[in-house]
XYZ file of C-alpha atoms in Angstrom:
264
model
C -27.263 13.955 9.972
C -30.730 13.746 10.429
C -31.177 9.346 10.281
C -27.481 9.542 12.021
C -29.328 11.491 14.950
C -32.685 9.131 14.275
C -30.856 6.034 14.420
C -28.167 6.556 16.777
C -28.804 3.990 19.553
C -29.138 1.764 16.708
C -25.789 2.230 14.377
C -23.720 2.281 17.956
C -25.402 -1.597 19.120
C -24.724 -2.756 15.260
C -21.406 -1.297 15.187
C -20.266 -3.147 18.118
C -22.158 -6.225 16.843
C -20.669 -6.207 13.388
C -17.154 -6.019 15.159
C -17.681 -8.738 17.761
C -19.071 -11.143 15.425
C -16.176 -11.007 13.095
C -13.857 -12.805 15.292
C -16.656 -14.737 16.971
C -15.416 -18.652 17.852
C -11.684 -18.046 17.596
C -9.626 -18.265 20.313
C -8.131 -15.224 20.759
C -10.716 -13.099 19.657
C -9.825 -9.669 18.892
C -6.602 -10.099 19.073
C -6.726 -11.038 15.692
C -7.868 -7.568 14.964
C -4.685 -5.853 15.830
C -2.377 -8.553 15.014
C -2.111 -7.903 11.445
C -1.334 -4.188 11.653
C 1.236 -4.746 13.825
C 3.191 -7.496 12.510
C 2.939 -5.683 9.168
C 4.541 -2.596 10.919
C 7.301 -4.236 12.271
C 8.118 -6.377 9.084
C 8.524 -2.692 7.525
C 10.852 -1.909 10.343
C 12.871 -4.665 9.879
C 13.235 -4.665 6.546
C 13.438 -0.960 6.155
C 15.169 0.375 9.326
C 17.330 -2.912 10.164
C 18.289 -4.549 6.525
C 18.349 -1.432 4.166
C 19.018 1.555 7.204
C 16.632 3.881 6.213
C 17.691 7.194 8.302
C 15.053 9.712 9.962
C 12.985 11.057 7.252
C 13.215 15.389 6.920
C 9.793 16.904 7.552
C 9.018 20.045 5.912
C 10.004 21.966 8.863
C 13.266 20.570 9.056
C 12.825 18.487 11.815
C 14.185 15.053 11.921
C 11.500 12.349 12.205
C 12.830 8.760 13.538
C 11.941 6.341 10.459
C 9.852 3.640 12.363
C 7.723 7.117 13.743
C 7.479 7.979 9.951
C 6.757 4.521 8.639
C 4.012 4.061 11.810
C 2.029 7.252 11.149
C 1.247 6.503 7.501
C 0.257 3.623 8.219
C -2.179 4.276 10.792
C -4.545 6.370 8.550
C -3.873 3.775 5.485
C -4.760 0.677 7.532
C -7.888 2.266 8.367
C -8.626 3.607 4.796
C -8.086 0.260 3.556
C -10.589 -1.824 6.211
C -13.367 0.588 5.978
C -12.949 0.787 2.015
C -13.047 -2.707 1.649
C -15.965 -3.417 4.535
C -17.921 -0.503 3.435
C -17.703 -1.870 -0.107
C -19.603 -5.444 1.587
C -21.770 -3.877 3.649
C -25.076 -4.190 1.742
C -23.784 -7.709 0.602
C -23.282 -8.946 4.203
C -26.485 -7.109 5.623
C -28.681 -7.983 2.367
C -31.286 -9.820 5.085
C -31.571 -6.099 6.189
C -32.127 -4.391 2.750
C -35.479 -6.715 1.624
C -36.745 -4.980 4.720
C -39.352 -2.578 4.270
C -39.097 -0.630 7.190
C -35.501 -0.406 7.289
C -33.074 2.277 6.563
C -30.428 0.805 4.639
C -28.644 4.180 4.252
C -26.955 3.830 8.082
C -25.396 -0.103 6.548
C -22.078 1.597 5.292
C -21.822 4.022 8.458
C -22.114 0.883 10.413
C -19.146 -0.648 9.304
C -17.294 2.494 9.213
C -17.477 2.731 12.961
C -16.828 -0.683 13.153
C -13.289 -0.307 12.204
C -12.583 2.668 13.684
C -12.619 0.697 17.172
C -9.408 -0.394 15.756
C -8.475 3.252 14.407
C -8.819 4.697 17.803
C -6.345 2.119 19.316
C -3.628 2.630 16.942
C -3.910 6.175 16.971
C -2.952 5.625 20.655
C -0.463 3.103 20.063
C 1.217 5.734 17.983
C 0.940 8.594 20.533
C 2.948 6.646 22.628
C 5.216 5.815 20.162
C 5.984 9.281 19.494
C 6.439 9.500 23.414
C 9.090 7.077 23.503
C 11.017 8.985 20.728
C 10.444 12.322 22.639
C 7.760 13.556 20.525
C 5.677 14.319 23.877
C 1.627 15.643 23.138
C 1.518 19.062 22.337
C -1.941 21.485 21.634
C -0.595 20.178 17.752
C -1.909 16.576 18.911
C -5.191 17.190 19.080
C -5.369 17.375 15.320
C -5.290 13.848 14.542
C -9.010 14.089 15.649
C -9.592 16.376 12.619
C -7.527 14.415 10.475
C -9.474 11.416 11.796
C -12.731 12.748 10.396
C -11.671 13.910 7.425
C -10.806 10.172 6.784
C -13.835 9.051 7.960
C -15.792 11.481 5.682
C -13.845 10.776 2.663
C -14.499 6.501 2.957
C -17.910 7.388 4.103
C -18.059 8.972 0.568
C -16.738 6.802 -1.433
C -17.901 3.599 0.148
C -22.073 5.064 -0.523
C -21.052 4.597 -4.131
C -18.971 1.607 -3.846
C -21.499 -0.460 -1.746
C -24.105 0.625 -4.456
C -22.070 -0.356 -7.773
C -20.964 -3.668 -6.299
C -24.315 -5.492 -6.006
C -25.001 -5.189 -9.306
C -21.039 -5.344 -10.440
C -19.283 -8.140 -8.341
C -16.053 -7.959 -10.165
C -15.784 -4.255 -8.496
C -14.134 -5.825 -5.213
C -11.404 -8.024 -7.226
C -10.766 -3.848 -9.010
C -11.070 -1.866 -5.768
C -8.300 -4.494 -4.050
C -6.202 -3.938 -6.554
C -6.256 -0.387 -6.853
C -5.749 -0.619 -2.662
C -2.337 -2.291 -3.156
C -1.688 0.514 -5.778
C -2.998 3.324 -3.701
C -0.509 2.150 -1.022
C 2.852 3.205 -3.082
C 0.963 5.437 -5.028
C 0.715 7.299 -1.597
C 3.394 8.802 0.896
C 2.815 5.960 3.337
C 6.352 4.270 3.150
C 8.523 7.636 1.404
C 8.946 10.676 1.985
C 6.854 13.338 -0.207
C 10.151 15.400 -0.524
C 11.907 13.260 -1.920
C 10.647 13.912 -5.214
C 10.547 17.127 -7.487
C 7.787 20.069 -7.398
C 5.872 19.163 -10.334
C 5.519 15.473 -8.838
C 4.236 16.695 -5.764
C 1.615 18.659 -7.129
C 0.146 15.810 -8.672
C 1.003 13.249 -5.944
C -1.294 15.778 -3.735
C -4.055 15.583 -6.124
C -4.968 11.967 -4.040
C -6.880 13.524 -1.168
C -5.377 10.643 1.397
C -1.631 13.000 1.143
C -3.445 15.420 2.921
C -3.746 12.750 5.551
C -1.096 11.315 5.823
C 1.041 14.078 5.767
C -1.438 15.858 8.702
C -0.785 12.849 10.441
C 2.387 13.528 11.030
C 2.190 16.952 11.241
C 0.278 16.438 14.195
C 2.714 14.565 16.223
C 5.992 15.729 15.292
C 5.271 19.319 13.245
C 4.296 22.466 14.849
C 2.242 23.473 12.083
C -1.503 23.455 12.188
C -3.962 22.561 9.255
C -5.713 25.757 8.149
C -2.088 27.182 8.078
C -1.890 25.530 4.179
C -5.388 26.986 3.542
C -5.717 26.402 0.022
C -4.728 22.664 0.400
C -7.757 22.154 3.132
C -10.068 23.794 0.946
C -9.165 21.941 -2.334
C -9.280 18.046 0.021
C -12.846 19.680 1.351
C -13.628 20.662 -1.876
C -12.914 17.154 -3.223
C -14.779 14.969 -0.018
C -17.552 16.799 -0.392
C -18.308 16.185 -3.981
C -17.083 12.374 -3.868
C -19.772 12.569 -1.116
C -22.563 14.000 -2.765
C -21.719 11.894 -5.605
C -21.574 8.813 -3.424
C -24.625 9.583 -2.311
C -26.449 10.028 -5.350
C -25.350 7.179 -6.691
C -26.759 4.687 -3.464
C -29.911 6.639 -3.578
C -30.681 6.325 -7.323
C -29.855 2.620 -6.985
C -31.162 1.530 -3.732
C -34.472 1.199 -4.954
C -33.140 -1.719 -7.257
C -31.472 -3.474 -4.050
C -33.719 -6.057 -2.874
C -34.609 -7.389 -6.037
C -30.882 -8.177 -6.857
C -29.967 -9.283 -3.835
């Protein structure tokens, strides 16, 4: 918190920089940015809501959620999880020019890209707000939770990508491993099915991946009257887990940074 504080002026002008630049001297611009999420979402639609008829999922509280609502608000967080993890993984790669500086602090580099993406984050999250409008799901005192369940997804790939951006300079083949397990992570997560869909025992260790608590708060948020410290023990264990994949981030970039410059 401290260089976040120290170096705010500066994250916020590289943050903007790193996303301008990477859809500098094409056409459209950042429309590029937005396109891909959205033509993915409605290829799902199609596929799933038009050729197979997937029906309104069953939330937990017995309320009826429209499928293309369902399908939209997994994919929101999971979009984002998967741009920051894979950016935050390249970010002392693509800013090595800034690590064989002396004087600078390399430790804001993966916090940089982080808020880099979530330019995107924000607008989807608002594209799916009034989504939920058009389906009747109106804003409710509920809403306001996908802020929390914003920054607990920011904290968790913050976490993770300190150790990822660390292992990859000096083990390349990491990205080709992490891209992978992304396309993995996707099914292996209740992005495009319904958690309850599947026995007890299954869903305890489907919610051992700390992104179901997302997910699923995602949608609590817009459609479920149910607010997060209401499953207590669930909030403490996904706390219980960021923070250590934090620390151990952490630990990891700082007993390796020294090594940086001289590999890159």
């Amino acid at each position: 918190m401290k260089q976040i504080l120290k170096n705010r002026r500066l994250i916020w002008k590289l943050a903007k920089n790193d996303f301008k630049k990477r859809y500098a001297g094409s056409y459209l611009g950042r429309v590029w940015a937005l396109a891909q999420p959205v033509v993915t979402v409605i290829m799902y639609y199609i596929v799933f809501d038009k050729i197979f008829g997937t029906k309104a999922e069953m939330l937990s509280s017995g309320i009826e959620m429209p499928y293309v609502l369902f399908l939209t608000a997994g994919l929101v967080p999971w979009f984002y999880f998967s741009e920051t993890m894979t950016n935050g993984m390249q970010a002392l790669l693509e800013y090595s020019y800034l690590v064989k500086k002396v004087v600078f602090d390399i430790d804001i580099l993966p916090l940089i890209k982080m808020i880099g993406a979530s330019f995107i984050h924000v607008f989807f999250v608002c594209i799916l707000v009034g989504m939920a409008c058009c389906y009747g799901y109106f804003p409710t005192i509920y809403t306001i939770q996908l802020l929390y369940y914003s920054l607990c997804l920011f904290v968790l790939v913050l976490g993770i990508s300190y150790a990822t951006c660390a292992l990859v300079v000096f083990f390349r083949d990491l990205a080709q491993i992490i891209a992978i397990g992304l396309q993995i992570g996707m099914w292996a997560t209740p992005v495009l099915w319904d958690l309850g869909r599947i026995g007890p025992k299954a869903q305890f260790l489907i919610k051992i991946n700390p992104l179901v608590y997302i997910v699923s708060g995602y949608r609590n948020a817009l459609c479920e009257r149910i607010w997060f410290f209401e499953d207590i023990y669930y909030t403490l264990y996904f706390w219980a887990v960021t923070l250590l994949l934090f620390w151990l981030g952490n630990r990891i970039f700082q007993k390796l940074k020294v090594h940086f410059s001289d590999v890159l």
